[in-house]
């Protein structure tokens, strides 16, 4: 803080009382004095530091939904009023920076000439009475004459690096010497660097773009439209002096424009060249996180028609025609996907196919449910590396714990249990009322807890991440058998046929067979209406508490056997052979039925009448580039250099001054010497230097 305490000193040390009175009486001059004062500049610096802390702690530039999830609707609305999501480019931060530049500039304008004048001055008009008031002074007599003593002292000072000025006053001589007066330049350089760095920062901020919005009629576009359809009011000039924009380029595509985000809208920024993404390269760690991604591009100069190839990587940008292109991230470039949809309501087991691409919405009509839906494919992930080592095949989970929580792996220490479980697709289903739900389904089955299952995820409202259903797969590694079972469960005729087959395989008496059929039909009908929750409610209402546990075990076993028969009924209706009834297959069928019971129960709470599975896909990568024109970069570099020079000069260059009066002694014919030495920083080095100076003066008496 030393530079500010010097540079922002009050002008009273240079003025007089009348000047101060006149200045204080004029409001404008008083305002200028406040604006260039130390307390005002420090207040601005503290404010900027606090804002920077907030901008560091709170992630910048995310979507509104992300901040709502982070802070809640109330605090989101409060923080949004101050635009802390874009704190370094909002109006009040830029205005504060402008005031800091103005304040420091005024300080330099007012005080730099005085500092330079002070640095050039030798202060050779000092009197002997003033020298005697210095703490570091020497007074002695020498037998040498004034001329000889003056030459000796002046030679010693010059050997020590002092600049010396001599003033004769009659027979007396004053030697005024100074060294390190460039210390004042350190203060000037340090303060000038603050101005230069802030100006460079303002040039590279959103200020030039916002000035065009405020003063030149540019209007950010908030509607969804093609770049070619953006009107002139939504386009910036190709000669725009400063901007930071983003552009997404799919493989095989070219772009010659970028998008500048301004508040809730965007402006189109033309580029002085076009970029074609020839190939995108991405390598992965064993954890599934990308270890390197690079873009092989072809750049075309429209003015000359010349083309050249370049590789853009993280920390290896492309520089061309004053624009820098950074590898920011990567995204999907519109991958084509083929989905298979299954109805989750009604007795129909007919599936349907949907061809779409990532980012595209499709209308789906569910005749069985009587609903119009919109399906939007939001993301395709070709690989998913997960840690599924927590599954323990020897400890199967009860029915109440059949929902798997599978989380994405992050980069960290090597985990040997990580494995790629294949592609997955994310899609959003929106109903006629506008209610949307996000789903995440895997393409291939995985082995988890000793069972081969397909994971189907759903994002619960207001929560991050997905919760996954475990769907059993058939011998074709698909969920088709399970979906046929679901449709058969919704058909009363199929349920009755399944219970009849179950009873036919029972060797008990006719009364026992009839009782078994009634129990099986009631269990299936109850389960079909609400899953295991409906069974539990039925037991609580109709079975005494002491008998509920035993009754639940019986119903669960009966339900599993009925589901196995119902599965065969569904397969026969589809023209497939019944499952083999061999001892070695019975346990496998029973395990499949237990998983099916759990999954069918969860479907009662599934927030969509359809489920989409990924059949095939054609992956298209896209690079996300940040393009910027930053004319303030060189300015900031110059400011940083000045700051280093200024700080080094202030701390390591010491301003020292020496005055030596030499007067003739009439009685002895010698010389009376009075000397004083001072410095802004009276350190131990200064004391040692004064001792050397004192010893040099005492040697004047030596022959």
XYZ file of C-alpha atoms in Angstrom:
703
model
C 0.000 0.000 0.000
C 3.041 2.325 0.174
C 2.524 3.709 -3.368
C -0.976 4.879 -2.601
C 0.000 6.539 0.631
C 2.538 8.597 -1.241
C 0.774 9.250 -4.505
C -2.573 10.163 -2.968
C -1.261 12.620 -0.401
C -3.306 15.734 0.007
C -2.231 18.698 -2.170
C -1.873 20.790 0.967
C 1.823 19.879 1.163
C 2.324 21.680 -2.138
C -0.211 24.471 -1.884
C -0.903 27.346 0.443
C -3.783 28.276 2.687
C -5.432 30.625 0.220
C -5.333 28.028 -2.535
C -6.849 25.394 -0.274
C -9.629 27.691 0.796
C -10.448 28.567 -2.786
C -10.385 24.907 -3.874
C -12.595 23.743 -1.060
C -15.127 26.417 -1.862
C -15.657 25.142 -5.391
C -17.839 21.962 -5.612
C -16.272 20.651 -8.793
C -12.743 21.053 -7.498
C -13.795 19.440 -4.233
C -15.212 16.492 -6.175
C -11.979 16.136 -8.170
C -9.989 16.186 -4.947
C -12.206 13.404 -3.519
C -12.003 11.390 -6.723
C -8.208 11.510 -6.727
C -7.811 10.897 -3.004
C -6.233 7.880 -1.363
C -9.342 6.867 0.595
C -11.493 6.816 -2.552
C -9.031 4.659 -4.510
C -8.566 2.219 -1.635
C -12.354 1.932 -1.244
C -12.651 1.065 -4.929
C -9.873 -1.506 -4.638
C -11.535 -3.148 -1.643
C -14.849 -3.261 -3.513
C -13.216 -4.825 -6.590
C -11.407 -7.384 -4.408
C -14.663 -8.412 -2.699
C -16.417 -8.715 -6.073
C -13.522 -10.813 -7.377
C -13.784 -13.134 -4.377
C -17.487 -13.628 -5.121
C -16.700 -14.258 -8.790
C -14.104 -16.855 -7.784
C -16.302 -18.704 -5.284
C -19.465 -18.708 -7.415
C -19.060 -20.471 -10.797
C -19.559 -18.046 -13.660
C -21.517 -18.407 -16.878
C -23.714 -21.383 -16.014
C -27.367 -21.819 -16.906
C -30.144 -20.330 -14.798
C -31.401 -23.804 -13.852
C -27.999 -24.686 -12.424
C -28.071 -21.643 -10.152
C -31.674 -22.310 -9.117
C -30.648 -25.816 -8.064
C -27.648 -24.383 -6.221
C -29.290 -21.505 -4.318
C -33.045 -22.001 -4.616
C -35.578 -19.705 -6.337
C -35.524 -16.940 -3.677
C -31.760 -16.387 -3.526
C -31.466 -16.901 -7.267
C -33.808 -13.957 -7.783
C -31.825 -11.839 -5.297
C -28.421 -12.658 -6.800
C -29.736 -12.346 -10.337
C -30.562 -8.682 -9.729
C -26.835 -8.034 -9.315
C -25.783 -10.346 -12.179
C -23.236 -12.184 -10.059
C -23.289 -15.003 -12.633
C -21.352 -12.628 -14.944
C -19.726 -10.517 -12.284
C -16.675 -9.443 -14.285
C -18.767 -8.085 -17.149
C -21.817 -6.601 -15.472
C -22.346 -2.854 -15.555
C -21.557 -2.014 -11.923
C -18.232 -3.879 -11.978
C -17.213 -2.123 -15.192
C -18.273 1.250 -13.773
C -16.198 0.593 -10.650
C -13.193 -0.262 -12.806
C -13.715 2.944 -14.790
C -13.819 5.005 -11.575
C -10.609 3.331 -10.367
C -8.900 4.234 -13.656
C -10.159 7.802 -13.366
C -9.123 8.130 -9.729
C -5.604 6.780 -10.273
C -5.186 8.826 -13.472
C -6.139 12.047 -11.675
C -3.709 11.186 -8.930
C -0.916 10.760 -11.471
C -1.832 13.971 -13.273
C -1.793 15.934 -10.033
C 1.262 14.424 -8.358
C 3.568 13.048 -11.074
C 4.934 16.495 -12.088
C 5.630 17.298 -8.447
C 7.356 13.944 -7.957
C 9.511 14.472 -11.052
C 10.388 17.972 -9.933
C 11.265 16.599 -6.507
C 13.435 13.880 -8.070
C 15.352 16.434 -10.180
C 15.825 18.871 -7.324
C 19.093 18.921 -5.313
C 17.585 21.157 -2.599
C 20.746 23.194 -2.668
C 19.169 26.178 -0.891
C 19.123 24.518 2.520
C 20.544 26.564 5.460
C 22.980 25.521 8.147
C 20.330 25.865 10.816
C 18.277 23.225 9.043
C 21.220 20.827 8.828
C 21.746 20.993 12.588
C 18.184 19.656 13.079
C 18.971 16.404 11.246
C 19.560 13.279 13.317
C 22.349 12.006 11.053
C 24.805 14.930 10.967
C 28.522 15.558 11.273
C 30.264 18.755 12.381
C 34.057 19.028 12.489
C 37.070 21.211 11.716
C 39.834 20.380 9.265
C 43.186 21.978 8.598
C 42.585 21.846 4.854
C 41.418 24.846 2.980
C 37.897 25.172 1.589
C 38.984 24.460 -1.973
C 40.944 21.329 -1.081
C 38.316 20.033 1.306
C 35.553 20.651 -1.261
C 37.430 18.737 -3.949
C 38.095 15.819 -1.599
C 34.475 15.555 -0.416
C 33.108 15.933 -3.942
C 35.410 13.215 -5.254
C 34.331 10.804 -2.508
C 30.645 11.454 -3.199
C 31.063 10.865 -6.887
C 32.926 7.631 -6.254
C 29.931 6.492 -4.182
C 27.580 7.137 -7.087
C 26.119 10.445 -5.938
C 25.199 13.256 -8.294
C 26.657 16.466 -6.834
C 25.758 20.110 -7.318
C 27.934 22.885 -5.890
C 26.681 26.292 -4.776
C 29.114 29.035 -3.798
C 28.041 31.614 -1.266
C 30.887 34.035 -0.745
C 33.824 32.139 0.706
C 31.552 29.233 1.716
C 30.592 26.245 -0.417
C 27.518 23.985 -0.277
C 27.688 20.530 -1.819
C 24.208 19.033 -2.409
C 24.335 15.349 -3.412
C 21.650 12.834 -4.170
C 21.477 9.162 -5.069
C 18.481 6.922 -5.835
C 16.138 9.763 -6.729
C 14.690 7.443 -9.363
C 12.760 5.979 -6.450
C 10.052 8.495 -7.329
C 9.759 6.906 -10.756
C 8.844 3.649 -9.007
C 5.775 5.273 -7.514
C 4.809 6.707 -10.884
C 5.342 3.377 -12.684
C 3.335 1.438 -10.066
C 0.368 3.774 -10.295
C 0.584 4.056 -14.068
C 0.600 0.242 -14.267
C -2.700 0.096 -12.386
C -4.245 2.458 -14.925
C -2.769 0.576 -17.888
C -3.805 -2.866 -16.585
C -7.350 -1.674 -15.851
C -7.620 -0.062 -19.290
C -6.394 -3.289 -20.886
C -8.907 -5.252 -18.838
C -11.728 -2.937 -19.895
C -10.701 -3.278 -23.549
C -10.846 -7.069 -23.265
C -14.092 -7.130 -21.277
C -17.637 -6.965 -22.586
C -17.538 -3.173 -22.391
C -16.924 -2.613 -26.147
C -19.831 -4.925 -27.005
C -22.111 -3.403 -24.383
C -21.314 0.099 -25.630
C -22.552 -1.000 -29.046
C -25.734 -2.297 -27.405
C -26.237 0.914 -25.426
C -25.196 3.449 -28.044
C -25.347 1.855 -31.497
C -28.704 0.075 -31.475
C -27.428 -3.517 -31.316
C -30.054 -5.826 -29.779
C -29.236 -9.288 -28.356
C -31.394 -11.990 -29.935
C -33.438 -14.004 -27.435
C -35.532 -16.003 -29.928
C -34.451 -19.328 -31.415
C -33.440 -18.767 -35.010
C -30.824 -19.739 -37.552
C -27.719 -17.551 -37.764
C -28.577 -16.779 -41.377
C -31.925 -15.345 -40.247
C -30.462 -12.996 -37.620
C -31.219 -9.373 -38.585
C -28.572 -6.662 -38.823
C -29.402 -5.323 -35.352
C -28.268 -8.664 -33.942
C -24.946 -8.726 -35.803
C -21.674 -7.123 -34.805
C -19.127 -5.758 -37.243
C -16.337 -7.967 -38.536
C -14.027 -5.146 -37.405
C -15.338 -5.278 -33.852
C -12.246 -4.296 -31.807
C -12.787 -6.647 -28.889
C -14.944 -9.692 -28.191
C -15.085 -13.162 -26.683
C -17.379 -15.532 -28.528
C -18.127 -19.241 -28.803
C -18.673 -21.432 -31.825
C -19.659 -25.099 -32.086
C -18.464 -26.909 -35.211
C -19.501 -30.529 -35.971
C -17.084 -32.775 -37.811
C -17.109 -32.008 -41.518
C -18.782 -28.615 -41.061
C -17.515 -25.051 -41.463
C -18.264 -21.866 -39.566
C -17.387 -18.237 -40.236
C -19.425 -16.731 -37.410
C -19.449 -17.029 -33.638
C -21.930 -16.153 -30.904
C -21.359 -13.507 -28.234
C -23.547 -14.058 -25.185
C -24.980 -10.851 -23.723
C -27.209 -11.296 -20.655
C -30.069 -13.576 -21.727
C -29.514 -13.059 -25.448
C -26.788 -13.365 -28.051
C -25.163 -11.389 -30.861
C -23.621 -12.847 -34.010
C -19.932 -12.032 -34.486
C -18.572 -12.538 -38.043
C -15.035 -13.930 -38.187
C -12.321 -12.775 -40.619
C -11.838 -16.400 -41.685
C -13.717 -19.689 -41.775
C -12.882 -22.865 -39.845
C -13.641 -26.395 -41.031
C -13.431 -29.196 -38.466
C -11.862 -32.114 -40.312
C -11.550 -34.466 -37.356
C -11.992 -34.368 -33.602
C -9.671 -36.498 -31.459
C -10.414 -37.434 -27.862
C -8.455 -39.780 -25.592
C -9.665 -41.033 -22.233
C -8.217 -41.974 -18.866
C -9.092 -45.353 -17.387
C -11.732 -43.494 -15.359
C -13.564 -42.445 -18.505
C -12.583 -38.798 -18.173
C -11.014 -37.225 -21.279
C -7.239 -37.001 -21.051
C -6.728 -35.084 -24.295
C -8.934 -33.613 -26.931
C -7.777 -31.855 -30.067
C -9.281 -30.535 -33.269
C -7.775 -30.947 -36.723
C -9.057 -27.920 -38.625
C -8.672 -26.240 -41.970
C -8.612 -22.436 -41.947
C -9.630 -20.450 -45.029
C -8.859 -16.779 -45.592
C -11.798 -15.414 -47.645
C -9.739 -12.442 -48.820
C -7.003 -14.457 -50.509
C -8.622 -17.883 -50.753
C -5.590 -19.463 -49.104
C -6.082 -22.480 -46.852
C -3.912 -24.119 -44.233
C -4.273 -26.945 -41.735
C -3.846 -26.493 -37.995
C -4.282 -28.468 -34.791
C -6.016 -26.751 -31.889
C -5.576 -28.218 -28.422
C -5.980 -27.075 -24.853
C -3.179 -24.548 -24.159
C -2.242 -24.629 -27.855
C -4.569 -22.105 -29.535
C -4.643 -20.871 -33.107
C -3.620 -17.251 -33.797
C -4.694 -15.757 -37.111
C -5.571 -12.235 -38.287
C -5.652 -10.842 -34.774
C -8.083 -13.516 -33.530
C -7.200 -16.334 -31.134
C -9.099 -19.638 -31.299
C -9.025 -21.748 -28.125
C -10.139 -25.358 -27.681
C -12.814 -24.841 -25.051
C -14.600 -28.197 -24.855
C -16.409 -30.689 -27.042
C -20.009 -31.650 -27.548
C -22.288 -33.730 -29.701
C -22.476 -32.557 -33.276
C -25.922 -33.922 -34.032
C -25.389 -37.672 -33.762
C -28.059 -39.778 -35.439
C -29.793 -42.274 -33.177
C -32.383 -44.964 -33.697
C -34.576 -45.590 -30.667
C -37.057 -48.336 -29.902
C -40.059 -47.223 -27.876
C -42.247 -49.360 -25.615
C -45.601 -48.442 -24.176
C -45.799 -48.721 -20.388
C -49.596 -48.735 -20.204
C -52.281 -50.948 -21.728
C -52.218 -54.548 -22.956
C -50.399 -53.829 -26.228
C -46.806 -55.035 -26.526
C -46.184 -53.405 -29.894
C -42.969 -51.415 -30.030
C -42.207 -48.527 -32.374
C -39.014 -47.089 -33.833
C -37.956 -43.458 -33.743
C -35.116 -42.035 -35.818
C -33.804 -38.754 -34.540
C -30.618 -36.844 -33.820
C -29.198 -35.242 -30.698
C -30.903 -31.915 -30.102
C -33.938 -32.781 -32.221
C -37.512 -33.131 -30.942
C -40.057 -35.616 -32.299
C -43.795 -35.922 -31.724
C -45.050 -39.273 -30.465
C -48.708 -40.232 -30.192
C -49.564 -42.937 -27.654
C -52.921 -44.302 -28.770
C -53.134 -46.763 -25.881
C -52.636 -43.967 -23.357
C -54.373 -41.309 -25.399
C -51.476 -38.869 -25.016
C -49.454 -36.584 -27.260
C -45.802 -36.510 -26.258
C -42.676 -34.759 -27.434
C -39.403 -36.712 -27.253
C -36.151 -34.734 -27.452
C -32.809 -36.548 -27.597
C -30.472 -34.436 -25.448
C -27.234 -36.416 -25.218
C -25.439 -39.471 -26.567
C -22.507 -40.951 -24.668
C -20.563 -43.607 -26.603
C -18.706 -44.784 -23.502
C -19.652 -44.898 -19.835
C -16.953 -45.935 -17.397
C -18.475 -46.848 -14.055
C -17.396 -48.422 -10.782
C -19.880 -51.215 -10.111
C -17.688 -53.105 -7.638
C -20.132 -52.434 -4.788
C -22.492 -55.059 -6.157
C -22.281 -58.332 -4.202
C -23.779 -61.357 -6.001
C -23.707 -63.377 -2.788
C -25.948 -60.894 -0.996
C -29.036 -60.275 -3.140
C -31.016 -57.185 -2.252
C -34.609 -57.447 -1.000
C -37.402 -56.131 -3.149
C -37.432 -52.807 -1.305
C -33.856 -52.032 -2.406
C -33.917 -52.866 -6.080
C -33.184 -49.372 -7.417
C -29.506 -49.046 -8.364
C -27.677 -45.758 -7.852
C -24.978 -45.641 -10.517
C -22.891 -42.494 -10.534
C -20.488 -41.207 -13.163
C -16.837 -41.759 -12.433
C -14.464 -38.841 -12.017
C -10.759 -38.540 -12.557
C -8.863 -39.671 -9.507
C -6.663 -42.484 -8.327
C -6.707 -45.629 -10.433
C -9.566 -47.997 -9.649
C -9.176 -51.488 -11.092
C -12.932 -52.069 -10.793
C -13.779 -49.411 -13.387
C -15.173 -50.730 -16.643
C -16.909 -49.419 -19.702
C -20.558 -50.448 -19.678
C -21.314 -49.211 -23.169
C -23.220 -46.392 -24.839
C -26.152 -44.561 -23.345
C -28.710 -42.014 -24.468
C -30.413 -39.161 -22.649
C -33.809 -37.965 -23.747
C -36.493 -35.653 -22.452
C -40.208 -36.439 -22.581
C -42.626 -33.500 -22.507
C -46.363 -34.039 -22.176
C -49.209 -31.834 -23.425
C -49.157 -29.753 -20.227
C -45.481 -28.875 -20.714
C -44.199 -31.086 -17.895
C -40.766 -32.474 -18.804
C -38.763 -35.363 -17.381
C -35.220 -36.361 -18.249
C -34.300 -40.028 -18.762
C -30.979 -41.831 -19.177
C -30.974 -45.364 -20.579
C -28.067 -47.662 -21.413
C -27.816 -49.532 -24.692
C -26.421 -52.875 -23.544
C -27.048 -54.913 -20.384
C -24.551 -55.183 -17.550
C -23.829 -57.739 -14.831
C -24.744 -56.243 -11.473
C -25.276 -58.090 -8.196
C -25.111 -61.412 -10.028
C -27.853 -60.549 -12.512
C -27.808 -59.438 -16.124
C -29.909 -56.313 -16.319
C -30.558 -53.184 -18.334
C -30.349 -49.844 -16.499
C -33.071 -47.264 -17.152
C -32.589 -43.971 -15.322
C -34.918 -41.131 -14.448
C -34.059 -37.762 -12.955
C -36.281 -36.993 -10.000
C -37.734 -33.438 -9.932
C -35.523 -30.992 -8.062
C -32.639 -33.465 -7.695
C -29.361 -33.886 -9.530
C -28.311 -37.210 -11.016
C -30.422 -40.215 -11.940
C -32.074 -43.133 -10.172
C -32.028 -46.366 -12.130
C -34.447 -49.231 -12.618
C -33.057 -52.727 -13.106
C -34.833 -54.374 -16.023
C -34.144 -58.091 -16.629
C -33.065 -58.990 -20.151
C -33.912 -62.049 -22.233
C -31.709 -64.430 -24.177
C -31.364 -61.767 -26.907
C -29.962 -59.272 -24.354
C -32.979 -57.028 -24.823
C -35.929 -55.933 -22.707
C -38.456 -57.202 -25.259
C -39.421 -60.203 -23.092
C -39.931 -57.933 -20.085
C -42.068 -55.504 -22.104
C -44.238 -58.394 -23.388
C -44.643 -59.501 -19.777
C -45.695 -55.977 -18.803
C -48.366 -55.942 -21.538
C -49.626 -59.391 -20.492
C -49.875 -58.215 -16.869
C -52.191 -55.420 -18.040
C -54.474 -57.988 -19.792
C -57.012 -59.708 -17.467
C -57.408 -62.615 -19.924
C -53.684 -63.281 -19.936
C -53.548 -63.121 -16.138
C -56.371 -65.650 -15.835
C -54.693 -67.980 -18.331
C -51.414 -67.777 -16.367
C -53.124 -68.707 -13.086
C -54.938 -71.620 -14.759
C -51.607 -73.006 -15.975
C -50.144 -72.531 -12.533
C -52.998 -74.524 -10.974
C -52.775 -77.207 -13.678
C -49.212 -77.912 -12.628
C -50.260 -78.267 -8.985
C -50.899 -81.827 -7.781
C -53.166 -81.022 -4.843
C -56.856 -81.744 -4.338
C -59.525 -79.889 -6.371
C -60.331 -77.709 -3.343
C -56.667 -76.782 -2.938
C -56.367 -76.087 -6.657
C -59.405 -73.806 -6.538
C -58.041 -71.958 -3.517
C -54.666 -71.641 -5.248
C -56.274 -70.201 -8.363
C -58.282 -67.654 -6.361
C -55.156 -66.601 -4.427
C -53.024 -66.385 -7.573
C -55.654 -64.369 -9.458
C -56.070 -61.987 -6.527
C -52.285 -61.584 -6.182
C -51.817 -60.876 -9.901
C -54.800 -58.508 -10.094
C -53.655 -56.579 -7.025
C -50.068 -56.435 -8.284
C -51.240 -55.230 -11.713
C -53.024 -52.249 -10.146
C -50.177 -50.859 -8.049
C -47.214 -53.188 -7.744
C -45.776 -54.298 -4.434
C -47.204 -51.245 -2.704
C -50.732 -52.427 -3.554
C -49.910 -55.907 -2.206
C -48.616 -54.377 1.023
C -51.739 -52.239 1.427
C -53.931 -55.295 0.817
C -52.120 -57.294 3.523
C -52.384 -54.446 6.034
C -56.146 -54.243 5.542
C -57.027 -57.948 5.344
C -54.440 -59.886 7.356
C -53.831 -59.648 11.125
C -50.524 -58.090 12.041
C -48.977 -61.289 13.490
C -49.735 -63.113 10.221
C -48.653 -60.396 7.786
C -45.034 -61.463 7.452
C -45.931 -65.112 6.791
C -48.661 -64.092 4.340
C -46.243 -61.757 2.529
C -43.727 -64.564 2.011
C -46.434 -66.818 0.583
C -47.769 -64.124 -1.751
C -44.280 -63.215 -2.987
C -43.556 -66.871 -3.865
C -46.971 -67.228 -5.468
C -46.451 -63.987 -7.385
C -43.076 -65.154 -8.691
C -44.535 -68.434 -9.958
C -47.475 -66.620 -11.555
C -45.147 -64.148 -13.285
C -43.141 -67.062 -14.744
C -46.327 -68.547 -16.220
C -47.444 -65.122 -17.441
C -44.110 -64.724 -19.198
C -44.722 -67.964 -21.117
C -48.200 -66.770 -22.074
C -46.713 -63.529 -23.443
C -44.064 -65.430 -25.395
C -46.616 -67.756 -26.974
C -48.729 -64.781 -28.054
C -45.624 -63.347 -29.753
C -45.008 -66.658 -31.550
C -42.026 -67.615 -29.404
C -41.341 -70.943 -27.781
C -42.063 -71.388 -24.096
C -39.138 -71.365 -21.718
C -37.576 -74.789 -21.145
C -38.891 -76.453 -18.014
C -35.653 -78.182 -17.062
C -34.174 -78.317 -13.541
C -31.047 -76.419 -14.557
C -33.175 -73.597 -16.033
C -35.660 -73.341 -13.189
C -33.366 -71.326 -10.910
C -32.475 -68.942 -13.729
C -36.165 -68.416 -14.535
C -36.948 -67.828 -10.851
C -34.200 -65.178 -10.579
C -35.476 -63.482 -13.703
C -39.003 -63.473 -12.300
C -37.853 -61.876 -9.035
C -36.153 -59.066 -10.941
C -39.229 -58.694 -13.139
C -41.505 -58.372 -10.104
C -39.307 -55.577 -8.717
C -39.126 -53.760 -12.062
C -42.864 -54.089 -12.741
C -43.575 -52.685 -9.306
C -41.372 -49.654 -10.025
C -43.082 -49.017 -13.345
C -46.170 -48.000 -11.381
C -44.164 -44.919 -10.313
C -42.389 -44.346 -13.634
C -43.168 -40.758 -14.737
C -43.729 -41.509 -18.428
C -46.121 -43.678 -20.463
C -43.246 -44.748 -22.745
C -39.675 -45.981 -22.420
C -37.091 -45.517 -25.166
C -34.102 -47.815 -25.662
C -31.099 -47.172 -27.881
C -30.899 -49.507 -30.877
C -28.159 -48.004 -33.086
C -26.378 -44.692 -33.450
C -23.952 -42.799 -35.657
C -21.759 -40.674 -33.457
C -20.848 -37.172 -34.695
C -18.371 -35.180 -32.600
C -18.269 -31.404 -32.410
C -15.655 -28.989 -31.100
C -16.556 -25.999 -28.988
C -14.128 -23.148 -29.634
C -13.732 -19.830 -27.890
C -12.678 -17.138 -30.323
C -11.445 -13.839 -28.985
C -9.956 -10.594 -30.148
C -8.117 -9.066 -27.222
C -6.334 -5.830 -28.107
C -5.866 -5.131 -24.413
C -3.558 -8.115 -23.974
C -0.430 -6.187 -25.004
C -1.592 -3.286 -22.857
C -1.899 -5.588 -19.851
C 1.577 -7.024 -20.518
C 3.032 -3.510 -20.615
C 1.191 -2.665 -17.403
C 2.544 -5.779 -15.703
C 6.082 -4.875 -16.789
C 5.661 -1.371 -15.392
C 4.262 -2.835 -12.179
C 7.314 -5.060 -11.745
C 9.642 -2.136 -12.471
C 7.721 0.136 -10.131
C 7.591 -2.315 -7.235
C 11.270 -3.231 -7.671
C 12.229 0.449 -7.766
C 10.166 1.344 -4.699
C 11.518 -1.482 -2.582
C 15.134 -1.723 -3.733
C 16.073 1.814 -4.812
C 16.682 4.028 -1.761
C 16.584 7.796 -2.071
C 19.540 9.307 -0.143
C 20.582 12.934 0.111
C 23.716 14.563 1.549
C 24.458 18.241 2.187
C 27.918 19.497 3.121
C 28.605 23.110 4.148
C 32.265 24.107 4.075
C 33.139 27.489 5.662
C 36.631 28.958 6.137
C 37.963 29.298 9.689
C 39.610 32.707 10.024
C 41.539 31.919 13.191
C 43.093 28.576 12.172
C 43.091 28.953 8.391
C 41.249 25.651 8.068
C 37.665 24.733 7.163
C 34.530 24.286 9.240
C 32.532 21.318 7.924
C 28.831 20.771 8.657
C 27.197 17.777 6.926
C 23.882 15.930 7.166
C 22.475 12.845 5.526
C 18.853 11.660 5.172
C 16.787 8.995 3.467
C 13.132 7.982 3.222
C 13.989 4.566 4.677
C 16.436 4.712 7.562
C 17.445 1.094 7.604
C 20.569 -0.606 8.969
C 22.165 -0.194 5.539
C 21.532 3.519 5.734
C 23.181 3.701 9.165
C 26.224 1.829 7.875
C 26.438 4.140 4.866
C 26.274 7.156 7.161
C 29.109 5.721 9.210
C 31.215 5.385 6.050
C 30.392 8.974 5.110
C 31.332 10.158 8.604
C 34.660 8.297 8.421
C 35.368 9.860 5.035
C 34.855 13.353 6.467
C 37.100 12.606 9.424
C 39.883 11.624 7.042
C 40.028 15.214 5.867
C 42.317 15.886 8.841
C 44.753 13.231 7.694
C 47.733 14.274 5.671
